[in-house]
CSV table of N, CA and C and ligand atoms in Angstrom, one decimal:
chain,number,residue,atom,x,y,z
A,66,MET,N,216.5,59.1,85.6
A,66,MET,CA,217.8,59.7,85.2
A,66,MET,C,217.6,60.3,83.8
A,67,SER,N,218.1,61.5,83.6
A,67,SER,CA,217.9,62.2,82.4
A,67,SER,C,218.7,61.6,81.2
A,68,ASP,N,218.1,61.7,80.0
A,68,ASP,CA,218.8,61.1,78.8
A,68,ASP,C,220.0,62.0,78.5
A,69,LEU,N,221.0,61.4,77.7
A,69,LEU,CA,222.1,62.1,77.2
A,69,LEU,C,222.1,62.2,75.7
A,70,LEU,N,222.6,63.3,75.2
A,70,LEU,CA,222.7,63.5,73.7
A,70,LEU,C,224.2,63.5,73.3
A,71,VAL,N,224.4,62.7,72.3
A,71,VAL,CA,225.8,62.5,71.8
A,71,VAL,C,225.9,62.9,70.4
A,72,ARG,N,227.0,63.7,70.1
A,72,ARG,CA,227.3,64.1,68.7
A,72,ARG,C,228.0,63.0,68.0
A,73,LEU,N,227.4,62.4,67.0
A,73,LEU,CA,228.0,61.2,66.4
A,73,LEU,C,229.1,61.6,65.4
A,74,TYR,N,229.1,62.9,65.0
A,74,TYR,CA,230.1,63.4,64.0
A,74,TYR,C,231.4,63.8,64.7
A,75,ASP,N,231.4,63.5,66.0
A,75,ASP,CA,232.5,64.0,66.9
A,75,ASP,C,233.0,62.9,67.8
A,76,LEU,N,232.9,61.6,67.3
A,76,LEU,CA,233.2,60.5,68.3
A,76,LEU,C,234.7,60.4,68.5
A,77,PRO,N,235.1,60.1,69.7
A,77,PRO,CA,236.6,59.8,69.9
A,77,PRO,C,237.0,58.4,69.3
A,78,VAL,N,238.3,58.3,69.2
A,78,VAL,CA,238.8,57.0,68.7
A,78,VAL,C,238.8,56.1,70.0
A,79,SER,N,238.5,54.8,69.8
A,79,SER,CA,238.5,53.9,71.0
A,79,SER,C,240.0,53.6,71.4
A,80,GLU,N,240.3,53.9,72.6
A,80,GLU,CA,241.6,53.5,73.1
A,80,GLU,C,241.7,52.0,73.4
A,81,ALA,N,240.5,51.4,73.7
A,81,ALA,CA,240.5,50.0,74.2
A,81,ALA,C,240.5,49.0,73.0
A,82,GLU,N,239.9,49.4,71.9
A,82,GLU,CA,239.7,48.4,70.8
A,82,GLU,C,241.0,47.7,70.4
A,83,PRO,N,242.1,48.4,70.0
A,83,PRO,CA,243.3,47.7,69.6
A,83,PRO,C,243.9,46.8,70.7
A,84,ARG,N,243.8,47.2,71.9
A,84,ARG,CA,244.3,46.4,73.0
A,84,ARG,C,243.5,45.2,73.2
A,85,LEU,N,242.1,45.3,73.1
A,85,LEU,CA,241.3,44.1,73.2
A,85,LEU,C,241.6,43.1,72.0
A,86,ALA,N,241.7,43.7,70.8
A,86,ALA,CA,242.0,42.8,69.7
A,86,ALA,C,243.3,42.0,69.9
A,87,ALA,N,244.3,42.7,70.5
A,87,ALA,CA,245.6,42.0,70.7
A,87,ALA,C,245.4,40.9,71.8
A,88,SER,N,244.4,41.0,72.6
A,88,SER,CA,244.2,40.0,73.6
A,88,SER,C,243.1,39.0,73.2
A,89,GLY,N,242.7,39.0,72.0
A,89,GLY,CA,241.8,38.0,71.4
A,89,GLY,C,240.3,38.3,71.6
A,90,ILE,N,240.0,39.6,72.0
A,90,ILE,CA,238.6,39.9,72.2
A,90,ILE,C,238.1,40.7,70.9
A,91,THR,N,237.1,40.1,70.3
A,91,THR,CA,236.5,40.7,69.1
A,91,THR,C,235.3,41.5,69.4
A,92,ILE,N,235.2,42.7,68.8
A,92,ILE,CA,234.0,43.5,68.9
A,92,ILE,C,233.4,43.5,67.5
A,93,ARG,N,232.2,43.1,67.4
A,93,ARG,CA,231.6,43.0,66.0
A,93,ARG,C,230.0,43.0,66.1
A,94,ARG,N,229.4,43.2,65.0
A,94,ARG,CA,228.0,43.2,64.9
A,94,ARG,C,227.5,41.7,65.1
A,95,ALA,N,226.4,41.6,65.8
A,95,ALA,CA,225.9,40.2,66.1
A,95,ALA,C,225.3,39.7,64.8
A,96,LEU,N,225.2,38.3,64.7
A,96,LEU,CA,224.7,37.6,63.5
A,96,LEU,C,223.3,37.1,63.9
A,97,PRO,N,222.4,37.0,62.9
A,97,PRO,CA,221.1,36.5,63.2
A,97,PRO,C,221.1,35.1,63.8
A,98,PRO,N,221.9,34.1,63.5
A,98,PRO,CA,221.8,32.8,64.1
A,98,PRO,C,222.2,32.9,65.6
A,99,GLU,N,222.8,34.0,66.1
A,99,GLU,CA,223.1,34.2,67.5
A,99,GLU,C,222.0,34.8,68.3
A,100,ARG,N,220.9,35.1,67.7
A,100,ARG,CA,219.8,35.9,68.3
A,100,ARG,C,219.3,35.2,69.6
A,101,GLY,N,219.0,33.9,69.6
A,101,GLY,CA,218.5,33.2,70.7
A,101,GLY,C,219.5,33.2,71.9
A,102,LEU,N,220.7,32.9,71.5
A,102,LEU,CA,221.8,32.8,72.6
A,102,LEU,C,222.0,34.1,73.3
A,103,ILE,N,222.0,35.2,72.5
A,103,ILE,CA,222.3,36.5,73.0
A,103,ILE,C,221.1,36.9,73.9
A,104,ALA,N,219.9,36.7,73.5
A,104,ALA,CA,218.7,37.0,74.3
A,104,ALA,C,218.7,36.3,75.6
A,105,THR,N,219.0,35.0,75.6
A,105,THR,CA,219.1,34.2,76.9
A,105,THR,C,220.2,34.7,77.8
A,106,TRP,N,221.3,35.1,77.2
A,106,TRP,CA,222.5,35.6,78.0
A,106,TRP,C,222.1,36.9,78.6
A,107,VAL,N,221.5,37.8,77.9
A,107,VAL,CA,221.1,39.1,78.5
A,107,VAL,C,220.1,38.9,79.6
A,108,GLU,N,219.2,38.0,79.4
A,108,GLU,CA,218.2,37.8,80.5
A,108,GLU,C,218.9,37.2,81.8
A,109,GLN,N,219.8,36.3,81.5
A,109,GLN,CA,220.5,35.6,82.7
A,109,GLN,C,221.5,36.6,83.4
A,110,HIS,N,222.2,37.4,82.6
A,110,HIS,CA,223.2,38.3,83.2
A,110,HIS,C,222.6,39.7,83.7
A,111,PHE,N,221.4,40.1,83.1
A,111,PHE,CA,220.8,41.4,83.4
A,111,PHE,C,219.4,41.1,83.7
A,112,HIS,N,218.4,41.6,82.9
A,112,HIS,CA,217.0,41.2,83.2
A,112,HIS,C,216.1,41.2,82.0
A,113,SER,N,214.9,40.8,82.3
A,113,SER,CA,214.0,40.6,81.2
A,113,SER,C,213.7,41.8,80.3
A,114,LEU,N,213.7,43.0,81.0
A,114,LEU,CA,213.4,44.2,80.2
A,114,LEU,C,214.5,44.4,79.2
A,115,TRP,N,215.7,44.2,79.5
A,115,TRP,CA,216.8,44.4,78.6
A,115,TRP,C,216.7,43.3,77.5
A,116,ALA,N,216.3,42.1,77.9
A,116,ALA,CA,216.2,41.0,76.9
A,116,ALA,C,215.2,41.4,75.9
A,117,SER,N,214.1,42.0,76.3
A,117,SER,CA,213.1,42.5,75.4
A,117,SER,C,213.6,43.5,74.4
A,118,GLU,N,214.4,44.5,75.0
A,118,GLU,CA,214.9,45.5,74.1
A,118,GLU,C,215.9,45.0,73.1
A,119,VAL,N,216.8,44.1,73.6
A,119,VAL,CA,217.8,43.5,72.6
A,119,VAL,C,217.1,42.6,71.6
A,120,ALA,N,215.9,42.0,71.9
A,120,ALA,CA,215.2,41.2,70.9
A,120,ALA,C,214.7,42.1,69.8
A,121,VAL,N,214.3,43.4,70.1
A,121,VAL,CA,213.9,44.3,69.1
A,121,VAL,C,215.1,44.7,68.2
A,122,ALA,N,216.2,45.0,68.9
A,122,ALA,CA,217.4,45.4,68.1
A,122,ALA,C,217.9,44.2,67.2
A,123,MET,N,217.6,43.0,67.7
A,123,MET,CA,218.1,41.8,66.9
A,123,MET,C,217.0,41.4,65.8
A,124,SER,N,215.9,42.1,65.8
A,124,SER,CA,214.9,41.9,64.8
A,124,SER,C,215.1,42.8,63.6
A,125,GLN,N,216.0,43.7,63.6
A,125,GLN,CA,216.3,44.6,62.5
A,125,GLN,C,217.3,43.9,61.6
A,126,HIS,N,217.4,44.4,60.4
A,126,HIS,CA,218.3,43.8,59.4
A,126,HIS,C,219.0,44.9,58.7
A,127,PRO,N,220.4,45.1,58.9
A,127,PRO,CA,221.2,44.3,59.7
A,127,PRO,C,220.9,44.5,61.2
A,128,MET,N,221.2,43.6,62.0
A,128,MET,CA,220.9,43.7,63.4
A,128,MET,C,221.7,44.9,64.0
A,129,THR,N,221.0,45.6,64.9
A,129,THR,CA,221.6,46.8,65.5
A,129,THR,C,222.1,46.5,66.9
A,130,THR,N,222.8,45.4,66.9
A,130,THR,CA,223.4,44.8,68.2
A,130,THR,C,224.9,44.5,67.9
A,131,TRP,N,225.7,44.9,68.9
A,131,TRP,CA,227.1,44.5,68.8
A,131,TRP,C,227.5,43.6,70.0
A,132,VAL,N,228.4,42.8,69.8
A,132,VAL,CA,228.9,41.8,70.8
A,132,VAL,C,230.4,41.9,71.0
A,133,ALA,N,230.8,41.5,72.2
A,133,ALA,CA,232.2,41.3,72.5
A,133,ALA,C,232.4,39.8,72.7
A,134,VAL,N,233.3,39.2,72.0
A,134,VAL,CA,233.4,37.7,72.0
A,134,VAL,C,234.9,37.3,72.2
A,135,LYS,N,235.1,36.3,73.1
A,135,LYS,CA,236.5,35.8,73.2
A,135,LYS,C,236.4,34.3,73.3
A,136,ASP,N,237.1,33.6,72.4
A,136,ASP,CA,237.2,32.1,72.4
A,136,ASP,C,235.7,31.5,72.4
A,137,GLY,N,234.9,32.1,71.6
A,137,GLY,CA,233.5,31.6,71.5
A,137,GLY,C,232.6,31.9,72.7
A,138,GLU,N,233.1,32.8,73.6
A,138,GLU,CA,232.3,33.1,74.8
A,138,GLU,C,231.8,34.6,74.7
A,139,LEU,N,230.5,34.8,74.9
A,139,LEU,CA,230.0,36.1,74.9
A,139,LEU,C,230.4,36.9,76.2
A,140,LEU,N,231.0,38.1,76.0
A,140,LEU,CA,231.5,38.9,77.1
A,140,LEU,C,230.6,40.1,77.4
A,141,GLY,N,229.9,40.6,76.3
A,141,GLY,CA,229.1,41.8,76.5
A,141,GLY,C,228.3,42.1,75.2
A,142,PHE,N,227.4,43.0,75.3
A,142,PHE,CA,226.6,43.4,74.2
A,142,PHE,C,226.3,44.9,74.3
A,143,ALA,N,225.9,45.5,73.2
A,143,ALA,CA,225.3,46.8,73.1
A,143,ALA,C,224.4,46.9,71.9
A,144,CYS,N,223.4,47.8,72.0
A,144,CYS,CA,222.5,47.9,70.8
A,144,CYS,C,222.0,49.3,70.7
A,145,HIS,N,221.4,49.5,69.5
A,145,HIS,CA,220.7,50.8,69.3
A,145,HIS,C,219.4,50.5,68.5
A,146,ASP,N,218.6,51.6,68.5
A,146,ASP,CA,217.2,51.4,67.9
A,146,ASP,C,216.4,50.3,68.5
A,147,ALA,N,216.5,50.2,69.8
A,147,ALA,CA,215.6,49.2,70.5
A,147,ALA,C,214.4,49.9,71.0
A,148,THR,N,214.5,50.7,72.1
A,148,THR,CA,213.3,51.3,72.7
A,148,THR,C,212.8,52.4,71.7
A,149,ALA,N,213.7,53.1,71.1
A,149,ALA,CA,213.3,54.2,70.1
A,149,ALA,C,214.3,54.3,69.1
A,150,LYS,N,213.9,54.8,67.9
A,150,LYS,CA,214.9,55.1,66.9
A,150,LYS,C,215.9,56.2,67.4
A,151,GLY,N,217.1,56.0,67.1
A,151,GLY,CA,218.1,56.9,67.5
A,151,GLY,C,218.6,56.8,68.9
A,152,PHE,N,218.1,55.8,69.6
A,152,PHE,CA,218.5,55.5,71.0
A,152,PHE,C,219.6,54.5,71.0
A,153,PHE,N,220.7,54.8,71.8
A,153,PHE,CA,221.7,53.8,72.2
A,153,PHE,C,221.3,53.1,73.4
A,154,GLY,N,221.5,51.8,73.5
A,154,GLY,CA,221.3,51.0,74.7
A,154,GLY,C,220.2,50.0,74.6
A,155,PRO,N,220.1,49.0,75.5
A,155,PRO,CA,221.0,48.9,76.6
A,155,PRO,C,222.3,48.3,76.2
A,156,THR,N,223.2,48.3,77.2
A,156,THR,CA,224.5,47.7,77.0
A,156,THR,C,224.9,47.0,78.4
A,157,GLY,N,225.7,46.0,78.3
A,157,GLY,CA,226.2,45.3,79.5
A,157,GLY,C,227.3,44.4,79.2
A,158,VAL,N,228.2,44.3,80.2
A,158,VAL,CA,229.4,43.4,80.2
A,158,VAL,C,229.3,42.5,81.3
A,159,ALA,N,229.6,41.2,81.1
A,159,ALA,CA,229.7,40.2,82.1
A,159,ALA,C,230.6,40.7,83.3
A,160,GLU,N,230.1,40.5,84.5
A,160,GLU,CA,230.9,41.0,85.6
A,160,GLU,C,232.4,40.6,85.6
A,161,SER,N,232.6,39.3,85.1
A,161,SER,CA,234.0,38.8,85.1
A,161,SER,C,234.9,39.5,84.0
A,162,ALA,N,234.2,40.2,83.1
A,162,ALA,CA,235.0,40.8,82.0
A,162,ALA,C,235.1,42.3,82.1
A,163,ARG,N,234.6,42.9,83.2
A,163,ARG,CA,234.6,44.3,83.3
A,163,ARG,C,236.0,44.9,83.7
A,164,GLY,N,236.1,46.2,83.4
A,164,GLY,CA,237.3,46.9,83.8
A,164,GLY,C,238.5,46.7,82.8
A,165,GLN,N,238.2,46.2,81.6
A,165,GLN,CA,239.3,46.1,80.7
A,165,GLN,C,239.1,46.7,79.3
A,166,GLY,N,238.0,47.6,79.3
A,166,GLY,CA,237.7,48.3,78.1
A,166,GLY,C,236.6,47.8,77.2
A,167,VAL,N,236.0,46.6,77.6
A,167,VAL,CA,235.0,46.0,76.7
A,167,VAL,C,233.8,46.9,76.6
A,168,GLY,N,233.4,47.5,77.7
A,168,GLY,CA,232.2,48.4,77.7
A,168,GLY,C,232.5,49.6,76.8
A,169,GLU,N,233.7,50.2,76.9
A,169,GLU,CA,234.0,51.4,76.0
A,169,GLU,C,234.0,51.0,74.6
A,170,ALA,N,234.6,49.8,74.3
A,170,ALA,CA,234.8,49.4,72.9
A,170,ALA,C,233.4,49.1,72.3
A,171,LEU,N,232.5,48.5,73.0
A,171,LEU,CA,231.1,48.2,72.6
A,171,LEU,C,230.4,49.5,72.3
A,172,LEU,N,230.5,50.5,73.3
A,172,LEU,CA,229.9,51.8,73.2
A,172,LEU,C,230.3,52.5,71.9
A,173,LEU,N,231.6,52.6,71.6
A,173,LEU,CA,232.0,53.3,70.5
A,173,LEU,C,231.8,52.6,69.2
A,174,ALA,N,231.8,51.3,69.2
A,174,ALA,CA,231.5,50.5,67.9
A,174,ALA,C,230.0,50.7,67.6
A,175,THR,N,229.2,50.7,68.6
A,175,THR,CA,227.7,50.8,68.3
A,175,THR,C,227.4,52.2,67.9
A,176,LEU,N,228.1,53.2,68.5
A,176,LEU,CA,227.8,54.6,68.1
A,176,LEU,C,228.3,54.9,66.6
A,177,ARG,N,229.4,54.2,66.3
A,177,ARG,CA,229.9,54.3,64.9
A,177,ARG,C,228.9,53.7,64.0
A,178,GLY,N,228.3,52.6,64.4
A,178,GLY,CA,227.3,51.9,63.6
A,178,GLY,C,226.1,52.9,63.4
A,179,MET,N,225.7,53.6,64.4
A,179,MET,CA,224.6,54.6,64.3
A,179,MET,C,225.0,55.7,63.3
A,180,ARG,N,226.2,56.2,63.4
A,180,ARG,CA,226.6,57.2,62.4
A,180,ARG,C,226.6,56.7,61.0
A,181,GLU,N,227.1,55.4,60.8
A,181,GLU,CA,227.1,54.8,59.5
A,181,GLU,C,225.6,54.6,59.0
A,182,ALA,N,224.7,54.4,59.9
A,182,ALA,CA,223.3,54.2,59.5
A,182,ALA,C,222.6,55.5,59.2
A,183,GLY,N,223.3,56.6,59.4
A,183,GLY,CA,222.8,57.9,59.0
A,183,GLY,C,222.4,58.9,60.1
A,184,TYR,N,222.5,58.5,61.3
A,184,TYR,CA,222.2,59.4,62.4
A,184,TYR,C,223.3,60.4,62.6
A,185,ALA,N,222.9,61.6,63.0
A,185,ALA,CA,223.9,62.7,63.3
A,185,ALA,C,224.1,62.7,64.9
A,186,TYR,N,223.0,62.3,65.6
A,186,TYR,CA,223.0,62.4,67.1
A,186,TYR,C,222.5,61.0,67.6
A,187,ALA,N,223.0,60.7,68.8
A,187,ALA,CA,222.4,59.5,69.5
A,187,ALA,C,221.9,60.0,70.8
A,188,VAL,N,220.8,59.4,71.3
A,188,VAL,CA,220.3,59.6,72.6
A,188,VAL,C,220.6,58.4,73.4
A,189,ILE,N,221.2,58.6,74.6
A,189,ILE,CA,221.4,57.5,75.5
A,189,ILE,C,220.3,57.6,76.5
A,190,GLY,N,219.4,56.7,76.4
A,190,GLY,CA,218.1,56.7,77.2
A,190,GLY,C,218.3,56.2,78.6
A,191,ASP,N,217.9,56.9,79.6
A,191,ASP,CA,218.0,56.5,81.0
A,191,ASP,C,219.4,55.8,81.3
A,192,PRO,N,220.4,56.6,81.2
A,192,PRO,CA,221.8,56.1,81.1
A,192,PRO,C,222.4,55.3,82.2
A,193,GLY,N,221.8,55.3,83.4
A,193,GLY,CA,222.4,54.5,84.5
A,193,GLY,C,223.7,55.1,84.9
A,194,PRO,N,224.8,54.4,84.6
A,194,PRO,CA,226.1,54.9,85.1
A,194,PRO,C,226.6,56.1,84.2
A,195,VAL,N,226.1,57.3,84.5
A,195,VAL,CA,226.4,58.4,83.6
A,195,VAL,C,227.9,58.7,83.6
A,196,ALA,N,228.6,58.4,84.7
A,196,ALA,CA,230.0,58.7,84.7
A,196,ALA,C,230.8,57.8,83.7
A,197,PHE,N,230.3,56.6,83.4
A,197,PHE,CA,230.9,55.7,82.4
A,197,PHE,C,230.8,56.4,81.1
A,198,TYR,N,229.6,56.9,80.7
A,198,TYR,CA,229.5,57.5,79.4
A,198,TYR,C,230.3,58.8,79.3
A,199,LEU,N,230.3,59.6,80.4
A,199,LEU,CA,231.0,60.9,80.3
A,199,LEU,C,232.5,60.7,80.3
A,200,LYS,N,233.0,59.5,80.7
A,200,LYS,CA,234.5,59.3,80.6
A,200,LYS,C,235.0,59.4,79.2
A,201,ARG,N,234.3,58.9,78.2
A,201,ARG,CA,234.8,58.9,76.9
A,201,ARG,C,234.0,59.9,75.9
A,202,LEU,N,232.8,60.3,76.3
A,202,LEU,CA,232.0,61.0,75.4
A,202,LEU,C,231.7,62.4,75.9
A,203,ASP,N,231.8,63.4,75.0
A,203,ASP,CA,231.4,64.8,75.4
A,203,ASP,C,229.9,64.9,75.2
A,204,ALA,N,229.2,64.2,76.0
A,204,ALA,CA,227.7,64.1,75.9
A,204,ALA,C,227.0,65.2,76.8
A,205,MET,N,225.8,65.6,76.4
A,205,MET,CA,225.2,66.6,77.2
A,205,MET,C,223.8,66.0,77.7
A,206,VAL,N,223.4,66.5,78.9
A,206,VAL,CA,222.2,66.0,79.5
A,206,VAL,C,221.0,66.8,78.8
A,207,ILE,N,220.0,66.0,78.4
A,207,ILE,CA,218.8,66.6,77.8
A,207,ILE,C,217.9,67.1,78.9
A,208,PRO,N,217.6,68.4,78.9
A,208,PRO,CA,216.7,68.9,80.0
A,208,PRO,C,215.3,68.2,79.9
A,209,LYS,N,214.7,68.0,81.1
A,209,LYS,CA,213.3,67.5,81.2
A,209,LYS,C,213.1,66.2,80.5
A,210,SER,N,214.2,65.3,80.5
A,210,SER,CA,214.0,64.0,79.8
A,210,SER,C,213.9,62.9,80.7
A,211,SER,N,213.6,63.1,82.0
A,211,SER,CA,213.4,62.0,82.9
A,211,SER,C,212.0,62.1,83.5
A,212,PRO,N,211.1,61.1,83.4
A,212,PRO,CA,211.4,59.7,82.9
A,212,PRO,C,211.3,59.6,81.4
A,213,GLY,N,211.0,60.7,80.7
A,213,GLY,CA,211.1,60.7,79.2
A,213,GLY,C,210.2,59.6,78.6
A,214,ILE,N,210.8,58.9,77.6
A,214,ILE,CA,210.0,57.9,76.9
A,214,ILE,C,209.5,56.7,77.7
A,215,TYR,N,210.1,56.6,78.9
A,215,TYR,CA,209.8,55.4,79.8
A,215,TYR,C,208.6,55.7,80.7
A,216,ARG,N,208.1,56.9,80.6
A,216,ARG,CA,207.0,57.3,81.6
A,216,ARG,C,205.9,56.3,81.5
A,217,GLY,N,205.5,55.7,82.7
A,217,GLY,CA,204.3,54.8,82.8
A,217,GLY,C,204.6,53.4,82.3
A,218,MET,N,205.9,53.1,82.1
A,218,MET,CA,206.2,51.8,81.5
A,218,MET,C,205.9,50.6,82.5
A,219,LEU,N,205.3,49.5,82.0
A,219,LEU,CA,205.1,48.4,82.9
A,219,LEU,C,206.4,47.7,83.3
A,220,ARG,N,206.5,47.3,84.5
A,220,ARG,CA,207.7,46.6,85.0
A,220,ARG,C,207.3,45.3,85.7
A,221,PRO,N,208.2,44.3,85.7
A,221,PRO,CA,207.9,43.1,86.4
A,221,PRO,C,207.5,43.4,87.8
A,222,ALA,N,206.5,42.7,88.3
A,222,ALA,CA,206.0,42.9,89.7
A,222,ALA,C,207.1,42.3,90.7
A,223,ALA,N,207.2,43.0,91.8
A,223,ALA,CA,208.1,42.5,92.9
A,223,ALA,C,207.4,41.2,93.4
A,224,PRO,N,208.2,40.2,93.8
A,224,PRO,CA,207.5,39.0,94.3
A,224,PRO,C,206.7,39.3,95.5
A,225,SER,N,205.5,38.7,95.6
A,225,SER,CA,204.6,38.9,96.8
A,225,SER,C,205.2,38.1,97.9
A,226,PRO,N,204.9,38.6,99.2
A,226,PRO,CA,205.5,37.9,100.4
A,226,PRO,C,205.2,36.4,100.3
A,227,ALA,N,204.0,36.0,99.8
A,227,ALA,CA,203.6,34.6,99.7
A,227,ALA,C,204.5,33.8,98.8
A,228,ASN,N,205.2,34.4,97.9
A,228,ASN,CA,206.0,33.7,96.8
A,228,ASN,C,207.5,33.9,97.0
A,229,THR,N,208.0,34.3,98.1
A,229,THR,CA,209.4,34.6,98.3
A,229,THR,C,210.3,33.4,98.7
A,230,ASP,N,209.7,32.2,98.9
A,230,ASP,CA,210.5,31.1,99.3
A,230,ASP,C,211.3,30.5,98.1
B,1214,COA,C1,228.8,50.0,82.5
B,1214,COA,C2,229.5,48.8,82.0
B,1214,COA,C3,228.9,48.4,80.6
B,1214,COA,C4,231.0,49.2,81.8
B,1214,COA,O1,231.7,48.1,81.2
B,1214,COA,P1,233.3,47.8,81.4
B,1214,COA,O2,233.7,46.9,80.4
B,1214,COA,O3,233.6,47.5,82.8
B,1214,COA,O4,233.8,49.3,81.1
B,1214,COA,P2,235.3,49.8,80.6
B,1214,COA,O5,236.3,48.8,81.2
B,1214,COA,O6,235.3,49.9,79.2
B,1214,COA,O7,235.4,51.2,81.3
B,1214,COA,C5,235.7,52.4,80.6
B,1214,COA,C6,235.9,53.5,81.5
B,1214,COA,O8,234.7,53.8,82.2
B,1214,COA,C7,234.9,53.6,83.6
B,1214,COA,N1,233.7,52.9,84.2
B,1214,COA,C8,233.3,51.7,83.9
B,1214,COA,N2,232.1,51.4,84.6
B,1214,COA,C9,231.8,52.6,85.2
B,1214,COA,C10,230.7,52.9,86.1
B,1214,COA,N3,229.7,52.1,86.4
B,1214,COA,N4,230.7,54.2,86.6
B,1214,COA,C11,231.7,55.1,86.3
B,1214,COA,N5,232.8,54.8,85.5
B,1214,COA,C12,232.8,53.6,85.0
B,1214,COA,C13,236.1,52.7,83.8
B,1214,COA,O9,236.8,53.0,85.0
B,1214,COA,C14,237.0,53.1,82.6
B,1214,COA,O10,237.7,54.3,82.9
B,1214,COA,P3,239.3,54.4,82.9
B,1214,COA,O11,239.7,53.9,81.5
B,1214,COA,O12,239.6,55.8,83.1
B,1214,COA,O13,239.7,53.4,83.9
B,1214,COA,C15,229.5,47.6,82.9
B,1214,COA,O14,229.9,48.0,84.2
B,1214,COA,C16,228.1,47.0,83.1
B,1214,COA,O15,227.7,46.1,82.4
B,1214,COA,N6,227.3,47.5,84.1
B,1214,COA,C17,226.0,47.0,84.3
B,1214,COA,C18,225.0,47.3,83.2
B,1214,COA,C19,224.9,48.8,83.0
B,1214,COA,O16,224.8,49.6,83.9
B,1214,COA,N7,224.8,49.2,81.7
B,1214,COA,C20,224.7,50.6,81.3
B,1214,COA,C21,223.3,51.1,81.3
B,1214,COA,S1,222.4,50.6,79.8
């Protein structure tokens, strides 16, 4: 899937953030003591490749990872500067928390973080649900960017027939 380019000097205001705040959902930068918990959560809810990426984002100072939290429970995460400098992602919301604006709020909070860190543009690498990004962002597809930086990347092997029990 081709990468997307986002103008960080032209970000929309999040419609979801005030609504989430009123319902007790906080969107904020992750804290270093949360690093292990977040990495485990990402691996359990998504997969090991994303856990590796978020581990890199959580190794920066300040951490380039944002979280959505309600009543001490992690609902979602988003990060930047993981696979490459200037890249947004990965991001993910727990299935049970989807459809209420958490993904949008994490996306816009993280992109604002990138703008504050001095970037003028963000790249959304291998974006997956492009329609989700294009709902709120006036992003453009970067020509000839697939597979882009991920070309030749090692991936976990599919289980062999002998190990599928
Ligand atoms: C993509 C994801 C982060 C969206 O999280 P979410 O909290 O459900 O999203 P929101 O509720 O903020 O949705 C914001 C808007 O995007 C739309 N949207 C959400 N997921 C979408 C998808 N997969 N495709 C198209 N549109 C989507 C919503 O309908 C909503 O639009 P609306 O306000 O007009 O109704 C979540 O579905 C997820 O974790 N998916 C699996 C991981 C993934 O694909 N991550 C992205 C690649 S790194």
